[in-house]
Tab-separated table of C-alpha atoms in Angstrom:
chain	number	residue	atom	x	y	z
A	1	MET	CA	13.740	22.211	0.239
A	2	GLU	CA	14.656	24.852	2.856
A	3	VAL	CA	18.189	26.218	2.945
A	4	SER	CA	18.803	24.552	6.319
A	5	ALA	CA	17.897	21.157	4.854
A	6	ILE	CA	20.202	21.790	1.881
A	7	LEU	CA	23.067	22.772	4.183
A	8	LEU	CA	22.735	19.614	6.271
A	9	HIS	CA	23.382	17.607	3.092
A	10	THR	CA	26.655	19.417	2.321
A	11	ALA	CA	30.072	18.039	3.231
A	12	LEU	CA	30.730	21.021	5.506
A	13	PHE	CA	27.774	20.184	7.777
A	14	GLN	CA	27.919	16.400	7.482
A	15	GLY	CA	27.283	14.649	10.797
A	16	ILE	CA	25.752	17.699	12.480
A	17	SER	CA	22.282	17.090	13.881
A	18	GLN	CA	19.221	19.217	13.210
A	19	GLN	CA	19.174	20.049	16.918
A	20	GLU	CA	22.732	21.418	16.845
A	21	PHE	CA	22.334	23.198	13.535
A	22	PRO	CA	20.534	26.472	14.504
A	23	ALA	CA	22.956	27.173	17.340
A	24	LEU	CA	25.935	26.438	15.090
A	25	LEU	CA	24.708	28.850	12.391
A	26	THR	CA	24.305	31.544	15.037
A	27	GLN	CA	27.767	30.787	16.389
A	28	LEU	CA	29.226	31.029	12.890
A	29	ASN	CA	27.449	34.367	12.290
A	30	ALA	CA	25.970	32.965	9.050
A	31	ARG	CA	25.030	35.553	6.414
A	32	ARG	CA	23.589	35.028	2.911
A	33	ARG	CA	24.628	37.215	-0.012
A	34	GLN	CA	23.680	37.226	-3.699
A	35	TYR	CA	25.994	38.212	-6.565
A	36	ASP	CA	25.357	38.831	-10.248
A	37	LYS	CA	27.448	37.015	-12.842
A	38	GLY	CA	30.854	38.670	-13.140
A	39	ALA	CA	30.703	40.345	-9.730
A	40	VAL	CA	33.804	40.338	-7.547
A	41	ILE	CA	33.128	38.541	-4.269
A	42	LEU	CA	36.608	39.003	-2.802
A	43	HIS	CA	39.476	41.076	-4.218
A	44	ARG	CA	43.107	40.056	-4.371
A	45	GLY	CA	44.815	41.789	-1.454
A	46	ASP	CA	41.740	41.535	0.777
A	47	GLN	CA	41.803	39.893	4.177
A	48	THR	CA	38.907	37.732	5.323
A	49	ALA	CA	38.076	35.716	8.405
A	50	ARG	CA	35.022	34.201	6.688
A	51	LEU	CA	34.699	31.252	4.375
A	52	GLY	CA	32.032	31.071	1.699
A	53	LEU	CA	29.701	28.148	1.022
A	54	VAL	CA	28.126	28.228	-2.444
A	55	LEU	CA	24.342	27.762	-2.282
A	56	SER	CA	23.740	28.284	-6.014
A	57	GLY	CA	25.789	29.320	-9.025
A	58	THR	CA	29.549	28.942	-9.461
A	59	VAL	CA	32.559	30.747	-8.037
A	60	HIS	CA	35.984	31.050	-9.691
A	61	MET	CA	39.259	31.793	-7.923
A	62	VAL	CA	41.282	33.849	-10.403
A	63	LYS	CA	44.941	34.865	-10.352
A	64	GLU	CA	45.942	37.816	-12.532
A	65	ASP	CA	49.509	38.742	-13.443
A	66	PHE	CA	51.056	42.191	-13.932
A	67	TRP	CA	49.911	42.310	-17.582
A	68	GLY	CA	46.333	41.277	-16.826
A	69	ALA	CA	46.545	37.659	-17.988
A	70	ARG	CA	44.125	35.543	-15.965
A	71	THR	CA	44.421	31.973	-14.736
A	72	ILE	CA	41.558	30.159	-12.999
A	73	VAL	CA	43.241	28.420	-10.093
A	74	GLY	CA	40.102	26.932	-8.576
A	75	LEU	CA	36.328	26.851	-8.609
A	76	ALA	CA	33.497	26.105	-6.215
A	77	ARG	CA	30.040	24.812	-7.107
A	78	PRO	CA	26.900	24.413	-4.952
A	79	GLY	CA	27.775	22.704	-1.681
A	80	GLU	CA	31.469	23.583	-2.010
A	81	VAL	CA	33.465	26.210	-0.136
A	82	PHE	CA	36.058	28.866	-0.929
A	83	ALA	CA	38.441	31.083	1.068
A	84	GLU	CA	38.528	28.399	3.766
A	85	SER	CA	42.319	28.591	4.113
A	86	TYR	CA	42.164	32.340	4.697
A	87	ALA	CA	39.320	31.955	7.187
A	88	CYS	CA	41.601	29.720	9.246
A	89	LEU	CA	44.575	32.112	8.963
A	90	PRO	CA	43.433	35.543	10.180
A	91	GLY	CA	45.474	38.329	8.656
A	92	ALA	CA	46.503	36.349	5.578
A	93	VAL	CA	46.189	38.354	2.359
A	94	LEU	CA	44.287	36.852	-0.570
A	95	GLU	CA	46.544	36.072	-3.517
A	96	VAL	CA	43.564	35.557	-5.823
A	97	SER	CA	40.309	37.309	-6.635
A	98	VAL	CA	37.041	35.434	-6.168
A	99	LEU	CA	34.450	36.015	-8.906
A	100	ALA	CA	30.862	34.929	-9.509
A	101	ALA	CA	30.958	32.902	-12.742
A	102	ALA	CA	27.139	32.878	-12.778
A	103	ASP	CA	24.383	34.469	-10.716
A	104	THR	CA	25.431	33.132	-7.330
A	105	GLU	CA	24.226	32.928	-3.741
A	106	ILE	CA	26.780	32.525	-0.955
A	107	LEU	CA	26.499	31.693	2.731
A	108	PHE	CA	29.380	33.350	4.596
A	109	LEU	CA	30.536	31.801	7.864
A	110	ASP	CA	33.002	32.843	10.566
A	111	ALA	CA	35.279	29.839	11.008
A	112	ALA	CA	37.070	30.890	14.201
A	113	PRO	CA	34.191	30.332	16.688
A	114	ALA	CA	33.587	26.754	15.573
A	115	LEU	CA	37.299	25.972	15.578
A	116	ASP	CA	37.272	26.882	19.271
A	117	GLY	CA	34.547	24.300	19.977
A	118	GLY	CA	30.926	24.715	21.001
A	119	ALA	CA	27.691	23.409	19.518
A	120	GLY	CA	28.678	21.125	16.676
A	121	GLY	CA	32.093	22.762	16.569
A	122	ALA	CA	34.174	19.593	16.769
A	123	GLN	CA	32.334	17.946	13.875
A	124	PHE	CA	32.401	21.178	11.869
A	125	SER	CA	36.166	21.413	12.414
A	126	ARG	CA	36.649	17.847	11.170
A	127	ASN	CA	34.543	18.584	8.103
A	128	LEU	CA	36.457	21.782	7.391
A	129	LEU	CA	39.780	19.952	7.721
A	130	ALA	CA	38.575	17.302	5.273
A	131	MET	CA	37.575	20.008	2.780
A	132	LEU	CA	40.969	21.687	3.134
A	133	ALA	CA	42.593	18.342	2.365
A	134	GLY	CA	40.288	17.924	-0.620
A	135	ARG	CA	41.292	21.346	-1.924
A	136	ASN	CA	44.930	20.323	-1.659
A	137	LEU	CA	44.234	17.208	-3.733
A	138	THR	CA	42.433	19.310	-6.338
A	139	LEU	CA	45.438	21.608	-6.630
A	140	THR	CA	47.712	18.579	-6.943
A	141	ARG	CA	45.600	17.311	-9.846
A	142	LYS	CA	45.776	20.703	-11.522
A	143	ILE	CA	49.553	20.733	-11.195
A	144	GLY	CA	49.495	17.367	-12.941
A	145	HIS	CA	47.567	18.863	-15.863
A	146	MET	CA	49.801	21.930	-16.026
A	147	ALA	CA	52.983	19.834	-15.991
A	148	ARG	CA	52.137	18.358	-19.402
A	149	ARG	CA	54.266	19.818	-22.178
A	150	SER	CA	51.714	20.556	-24.904
A	151	ILE	CA	48.222	22.041	-24.995
A	152	ARG	CA	46.996	18.711	-26.384
A	153	ASP	CA	48.403	16.810	-23.417
A	154	LYS	CA	47.100	19.361	-20.904
A	155	LEU	CA	43.640	18.935	-22.434
A	156	LEU	CA	43.800	15.154	-22.434
A	157	SER	CA	44.980	15.095	-18.829
A	158	TYR	CA	42.120	17.358	-17.739
A	159	LEU	CA	39.454	15.550	-19.775
A	160	SER	CA	40.682	12.153	-18.587
A	161	ALA	CA	40.319	13.300	-14.973
A	162	GLN	CA	36.809	14.605	-15.687
A	163	ALA	CA	35.814	11.289	-17.296
A	164	MET	CA	37.115	9.316	-14.316
A	165	GLN	CA	35.256	11.626	-11.949
A	166	ALA	CA	32.054	11.144	-13.998
A	167	GLY	CA	32.544	7.380	-14.077
A	168	GLY	CA	32.307	7.144	-17.865
A	169	PRO	CA	33.479	8.599	-21.182
A	170	GLU	CA	30.615	11.114	-21.513
A	171	PHE	CA	30.445	14.130	-19.227
A	172	ASP	CA	29.982	17.891	-18.886
A	173	ILE	CA	32.771	20.160	-17.685
A	174	PRO	CA	32.038	23.218	-15.495
A	175	LEU	CA	33.992	25.622	-17.742
A	176	ASP	CA	33.344	27.379	-21.036
A	177	ARG	CA	36.144	27.697	-23.628
A	178	GLN	CA	37.664	30.884	-22.252
A	179	GLN	CA	37.449	29.584	-18.702
A	180	LEU	CA	39.056	26.283	-19.725
A	181	ALA	CA	41.855	28.195	-21.451
A	182	ASP	CA	42.329	30.306	-18.316
A	183	TYR	CA	42.302	27.188	-16.127
A	184	LEU	CA	45.009	25.493	-18.221
A	185	ALA	CA	46.874	28.805	-18.734
A	186	VAL	CA	46.825	28.528	-22.524
A	187	ASP	CA	45.656	30.696	-25.408
A	188	ARG	CA	41.980	30.220	-26.234
A	189	SER	CA	42.530	30.022	-29.995
A	190	ALA	CA	45.276	27.434	-29.549
A	191	LEU	CA	43.051	25.439	-27.206
A	192	SER	CA	40.183	25.490	-29.711
A	193	ALA	CA	42.568	24.344	-32.446
A	194	ALA	CA	43.800	21.468	-30.272
A	195	LEU	CA	40.227	20.410	-29.521
A	196	GLY	CA	39.355	20.499	-33.210
A	197	LYS	CA	42.348	18.334	-34.068
A	198	LEU	CA	41.455	15.784	-31.378
A	199	ARG	CA	37.918	15.653	-32.756
A	200	ASP	CA	39.166	15.206	-36.323
A	201	GLU	CA	41.433	12.371	-35.168
A	202	GLY	CA	38.452	10.573	-33.637
A	203	VAL	CA	39.747	10.913	-30.094
A	204	LEU	CA	36.675	12.742	-28.799
A	205	THR	CA	33.523	14.612	-29.679
A	206	PHE	CA	32.193	17.729	-28.007
A	207	ARG	CA	29.408	20.266	-28.085
A	208	LYS	CA	29.937	23.333	-25.927
A	209	ASN	CA	30.898	21.929	-22.506
A	210	HIS	CA	29.693	18.350	-23.212
A	211	PHE	CA	32.427	15.845	-24.112
A	212	CYS	CA	32.638	12.191	-25.077
A	213	LEU	CA	35.994	10.372	-25.160
A	214	LEU	CA	36.062	7.773	-27.934
A	215	GLN	CA	39.324	5.846	-27.761
A	216	LYS	CA	42.397	5.073	-25.723
A	217	LEU	CA	45.611	6.939	-26.426
A	218	GLU	CA	49.294	6.392	-25.993
A	219	HIS	CA	50.696	9.204	-23.884
A	220	THR	CA	52.991	11.596	-25.694
A	221	ASP	CA	54.996	12.689	-22.679
């Protein structure tokens, strides 16, 4: 499938016709870039007027404190976008770094021209607004996980949300152990210990990033 056909199936370009599409890509000054795993796509402190649409791979938004401790505050997979808020707020300084979590290909787009109208611009603007709202909901869910008191409860909150998103008790998560620890802002060893205890209690099973929830629980907080 050509990249243009793939793009037309993404949420960002939903409702835009094939006839409008070439002119819109030109208007948005679309540019493709490839990054190796671990490469920095955008640095904290940068300014950008472009949003990124992930074509392949995975992107992590990472916040690092004064002592170098990292927290994954968001991620984007194929068909998803990042830096969209900054693209809509020229001059805003990035508070996170954006990293390639795998070999990744990105389509960068200037948001400002489409927000001013033009070929497909109105529909693109609606799609972008919907994705901004979706990002806000994702952050709200993460706050819900982080608000839990213990590592065990943070894990259960996150895994419960993943199971509901998957529509069943068996699912894969998009994070390895270190990334999951960074996402939940906990120590990796403590997280691994909590997972092992949950497995020993018969609450769940797991292998790498594949999980299966086995029983209902009473909440502890």
